[in-house]
Tab-separated table of C-alpha atoms in Angstrom:
chain	number	residue	atom	x	y	z
A	1	MET	CA	39.294	-101.895	-1.835
A	2	ILE	CA	38.345	-98.051	-0.580
A	3	ALA	CA	36.159	-97.583	1.712
A	4	PRO	CA	32.774	-95.695	0.172
A	5	SER	CA	32.229	-92.063	1.155
A	6	THR	CA	29.377	-90.422	3.815
A	7	ILE	CA	28.093	-86.752	2.954
A	8	LEU	CA	27.361	-85.660	6.386
A	9	VAL	CA	25.974	-81.682	6.383
A	10	GLY	CA	23.801	-79.787	8.408
A	11	ARG	CA	22.650	-76.217	9.417
A	12	ILE	CA	24.731	-74.879	12.535
A	13	GLY	CA	23.485	-70.865	12.835
A	14	LYS	CA	23.163	-68.948	9.541
A	15	VAL	CA	26.321	-71.585	8.190
A	16	PHE	CA	25.524	-74.972	5.978
A	17	TRP	CA	28.182	-77.027	6.564
A	18	LEU	CA	29.010	-79.903	4.713
A	19	ARG	CA	31.651	-82.337	5.532
A	20	VAL	CA	33.102	-85.066	3.098
A	21	GLU	CA	33.741	-88.601	5.076
A	22	GLY	CA	36.280	-89.895	2.260
A	23	ARG	CA	36.965	-89.530	-0.873
A	24	GLY	CA	35.114	-86.534	-2.977
A	25	THR	CA	34.718	-87.677	-6.315
A	26	PHE	CA	32.479	-88.347	-9.193
A	27	GLN	CA	30.241	-90.567	-7.612
A	28	ASN	CA	28.866	-88.097	-4.537
A	29	SER	CA	29.096	-84.765	-6.541
A	30	VAL	CA	25.836	-85.354	-7.840
A	31	GLN	CA	24.456	-85.788	-4.301
A	32	VAL	CA	26.680	-82.997	-3.058
A	33	LYS	CA	25.234	-80.604	-5.724
A	34	LYS	CA	21.426	-81.303	-4.612
A	35	ALA	CA	22.470	-80.540	-1.482
A	36	LEU	CA	24.060	-77.353	-2.066
A	37	GLN	CA	21.824	-75.791	-4.844
A	38	ALA	CA	18.614	-76.876	-2.207
A	39	VAL	CA	20.452	-75.117	0.921
A	40	VAL	CA	20.586	-71.805	-1.854
A	41	ALA	CA	17.356	-71.956	-2.769
A	42	ASN	CA	16.617	-71.323	0.744
A	43	GLY	CA	18.025	-68.457	1.277
A	44	THR	CA	21.029	-69.835	2.388
A	45	HIS	CA	24.622	-67.657	1.458
A	46	ASP	CA	27.468	-69.043	3.577
A	47	LEU	CA	28.509	-72.464	3.558
A	48	VAL	CA	31.128	-74.374	4.543
A	49	VAL	CA	32.693	-77.509	3.007
A	50	ASP	CA	35.559	-79.331	5.748
A	51	LEU	CA	37.412	-82.193	4.318
A	52	GLU	CA	39.024	-82.580	7.094
A	53	ARG	CA	38.792	-86.293	6.498
A	54	CYS	CA	38.481	-85.895	3.488
A	55	PRO	CA	41.927	-87.302	1.494
A	56	MET	CA	41.436	-86.511	-1.954
A	57	MET	CA	38.880	-84.839	-4.438
A	58	ASP	CA	39.180	-85.409	-8.163
A	59	SER	CA	38.113	-82.727	-10.311
A	60	THR	CA	34.531	-83.688	-10.782
A	61	PHE	CA	34.276	-83.309	-7.088
A	62	LEU	CA	36.261	-80.226	-7.336
A	63	GLY	CA	33.407	-78.842	-10.735
A	64	THR	CA	31.199	-79.007	-8.560
A	65	LEU	CA	32.522	-76.731	-5.770
A	66	THR	CA	33.366	-74.708	-8.465
A	67	GLY	CA	30.059	-74.229	-9.771
A	68	ALA	CA	28.268	-73.718	-6.099
A	69	ALA	CA	31.081	-70.704	-5.027
A	70	LEU	CA	30.119	-69.432	-8.659
A	71	HIS	CA	26.725	-69.441	-7.856
A	72	LEU	CA	26.743	-68.219	-4.853
A	73	ARG	CA	29.339	-64.574	-6.016
A	74	GLU	CA	27.065	-64.382	-8.823
A	75	LYS	CA	23.297	-64.516	-7.575
A	76	ASN	CA	23.501	-64.086	-3.579
A	77	GLY	CA	26.491	-62.611	-3.024
A	78	GLY	CA	27.390	-65.454	-0.441
A	79	SER	CA	30.578	-67.719	0.156
A	80	LEU	CA	31.926	-71.006	0.136
A	81	SER	CA	34.254	-71.815	3.034
A	82	VAL	CA	37.174	-74.550	2.245
A	83	LEU	CA	38.271	-75.459	5.780
A	84	ASN	CA	40.751	-78.437	6.535
A	85	ALA	CA	41.736	-79.108	3.961
A	86	ASN	CA	45.230	-81.671	3.748
A	87	ALA	CA	48.772	-80.105	1.566
A	88	ARG	CA	47.099	-81.830	-1.399
A	89	ASN	CA	43.533	-80.897	-1.893
A	90	LEU	CA	45.358	-77.568	-0.717
A	91	GLN	CA	47.412	-77.689	-3.422
A	92	LEU	CA	45.127	-78.727	-6.000
A	93	LEU	CA	42.769	-75.813	-5.348
A	94	SER	CA	45.604	-73.608	-5.494
A	95	ASP	CA	46.700	-75.111	-8.544
A	96	LEU	CA	43.082	-74.497	-10.372
A	97	GLY	CA	43.170	-71.420	-9.685
A	98	LEU	CA	39.885	-72.051	-7.038
A	99	ASP	CA	41.844	-70.581	-3.870
A	100	HIS	CA	40.389	-66.704	-5.754
A	101	ILE	CA	36.445	-67.721	-6.114
A	102	MET	CA	36.187	-69.720	-2.446
A	103	SER	CA	37.578	-68.033	0.645
A	104	VAL	CA	40.071	-71.645	1.636
A	105	ASP	CA	41.253	-71.521	5.051
A	106	THR	CA	44.530	-72.380	5.787
A	107	GLN	CA	44.807	-71.717	9.342
A	108	GLY	CA	42.255	-72.922	11.448
A	109	ASN	CA	40.244	-70.524	12.496
A	110	ALA	CA	37.775	-69.150	10.208
A	111	TRP	CA	33.747	-69.957	12.140
A	112	PRO	CA	35.479	-71.189	15.359
A	113	GLU	CA	31.719	-71.433	17.434
A	114	GLU	CA	30.390	-73.684	14.026
A	115	ARG	CA	33.996	-75.689	14.595
A	116	GLU	CA	32.556	-76.885	17.943
A	117	LEU	CA	29.405	-77.330	16.888
A	118	ALA	CA	29.891	-79.494	13.584
A	119	CYS	CA	30.714	-82.186	15.877
A	120	ALA	CA	27.564	-83.351	16.736
A	121	GLN	CA	24.730	-81.678	14.685
A	122	LEU	CA	25.829	-83.013	11.552
A	123	ALA	CA	23.805	-85.953	9.832
A	124	THR	CA	23.534	-88.158	7.032
A	125	CYS	CA	22.952	-86.397	3.892
A	126	GLY	CA	19.359	-87.128	2.524
A	127	GLU	CA	19.834	-85.843	-1.427
A	128	LYS	CA	20.555	-88.869	-3.860
A	129	GLY	CA	23.024	-89.306	-5.944
A	130	ALA	CA	22.694	-89.640	-9.648
A	131	SER	CA	19.197	-90.918	-11.099
A	132	CYS	CA	20.526	-92.360	-14.530
A	133	LYS	CA	23.724	-92.097	-16.592
A	134	LEU	CA	22.421	-89.783	-18.941
A	135	GLU	CA	22.380	-87.206	-15.338
A	136	HIS	CA	25.621	-88.965	-14.762
A	137	THR	CA	27.637	-88.110	-17.449
A	138	GLN	CA	25.802	-84.665	-18.081
A	139	HIS	CA	26.965	-83.748	-14.434
A	140	VAL	CA	30.787	-84.972	-14.582
A	141	LEU	CA	30.938	-82.535	-18.165
A	142	GLN	CA	28.974	-79.737	-16.135
A	143	ALA	CA	31.811	-79.692	-13.654
A	144	HIS	CA	34.527	-80.405	-16.112
A	145	GLN	CA	33.023	-76.747	-18.139
A	146	THR	CA	33.042	-74.749	-15.073
A	147	LEU	CA	37.231	-76.161	-13.801
A	148	ALA	CA	37.777	-75.204	-17.875
A	149	ASP	CA	36.294	-71.427	-17.795
A	150	MET	CA	38.163	-70.766	-14.628
A	151	SER	CA	41.491	-70.191	-17.021
A	152	ASN	CA	43.195	-70.947	-20.203
A	153	ILE	CA	45.525	-73.304	-18.341
A	154	ASN	CA	42.472	-75.222	-16.784
A	155	GLU	CA	41.277	-74.943	-20.324
A	156	GLY	CA	44.006	-77.181	-21.668
A	157	ARG	CA	44.204	-79.331	-18.661
A	158	PHE	CA	40.383	-80.782	-19.124
A	159	ARG	CA	39.948	-80.323	-23.385
A	160	ASP	CA	39.980	-84.271	-23.630
A	161	VAL	CA	38.042	-85.136	-20.489
A	162	ILE	CA	35.165	-82.688	-22.280
A	163	TYR	CA	35.132	-83.896	-25.423
A	164	PHE	CA	34.995	-87.466	-24.675
A	165	LEU	CA	32.184	-86.640	-22.341
A	166	GLU	CA	30.191	-84.657	-25.119
A	167	LYS	CA	31.030	-87.552	-27.545
A	168	GLU	CA	29.255	-90.128	-24.961
A	169	LEU	CA	26.490	-88.346	-25.038
A	170	GLU	CA	26.492	-87.579	-28.527
A	171	GLU	CA	26.715	-91.724	-29.867
A	172	GLN	CA	24.518	-92.540	-27.205
A	173	PRO	CA	21.154	-91.972	-27.879
A	174	GLU	CA	19.733	-93.280	-25.369
A	175	LEU	CA	22.579	-90.454	-23.424
A	176	ALA	CA	21.056	-87.893	-26.050
A	177	THR	CA	17.534	-88.042	-25.315
A	178	SER	CA	15.740	-87.183	-22.099
């Protein structure tokens, strides 16, 4: 059985720090999205996602990070930095072309002062996950559409997932109405 993931967050100076403790998946991506949206709405321009204790990320989680990075670049001139990614996560970021829109620290030298403070200042994220199946399904669809929009290769990779999610929303009356 896989242990549940925890999302830790905190403001360290001018930086919002988010650490994933466990897998980054569709199960915790709504929580991450809400946390990132809340701090950006409050004027934060620099976001850090710390993957030191994150062994893997799924496509929904990656799409959530991509959406946040694109929003920062387009609206605020800010940035999303990814730190401490393992080889598997680095490969995912690179294969999907996400290392072009996120600052991926492969040398371990970004945000040096904040790194030291992060361990002592992070707390469990207070944001809630999806409130219903509709919100969850719409979020998963949006995350995959964001990844597909990044390149033609990604569009091919996620075409079937997007198709089935759209069909699920169309075929389930309780999901199609809000």
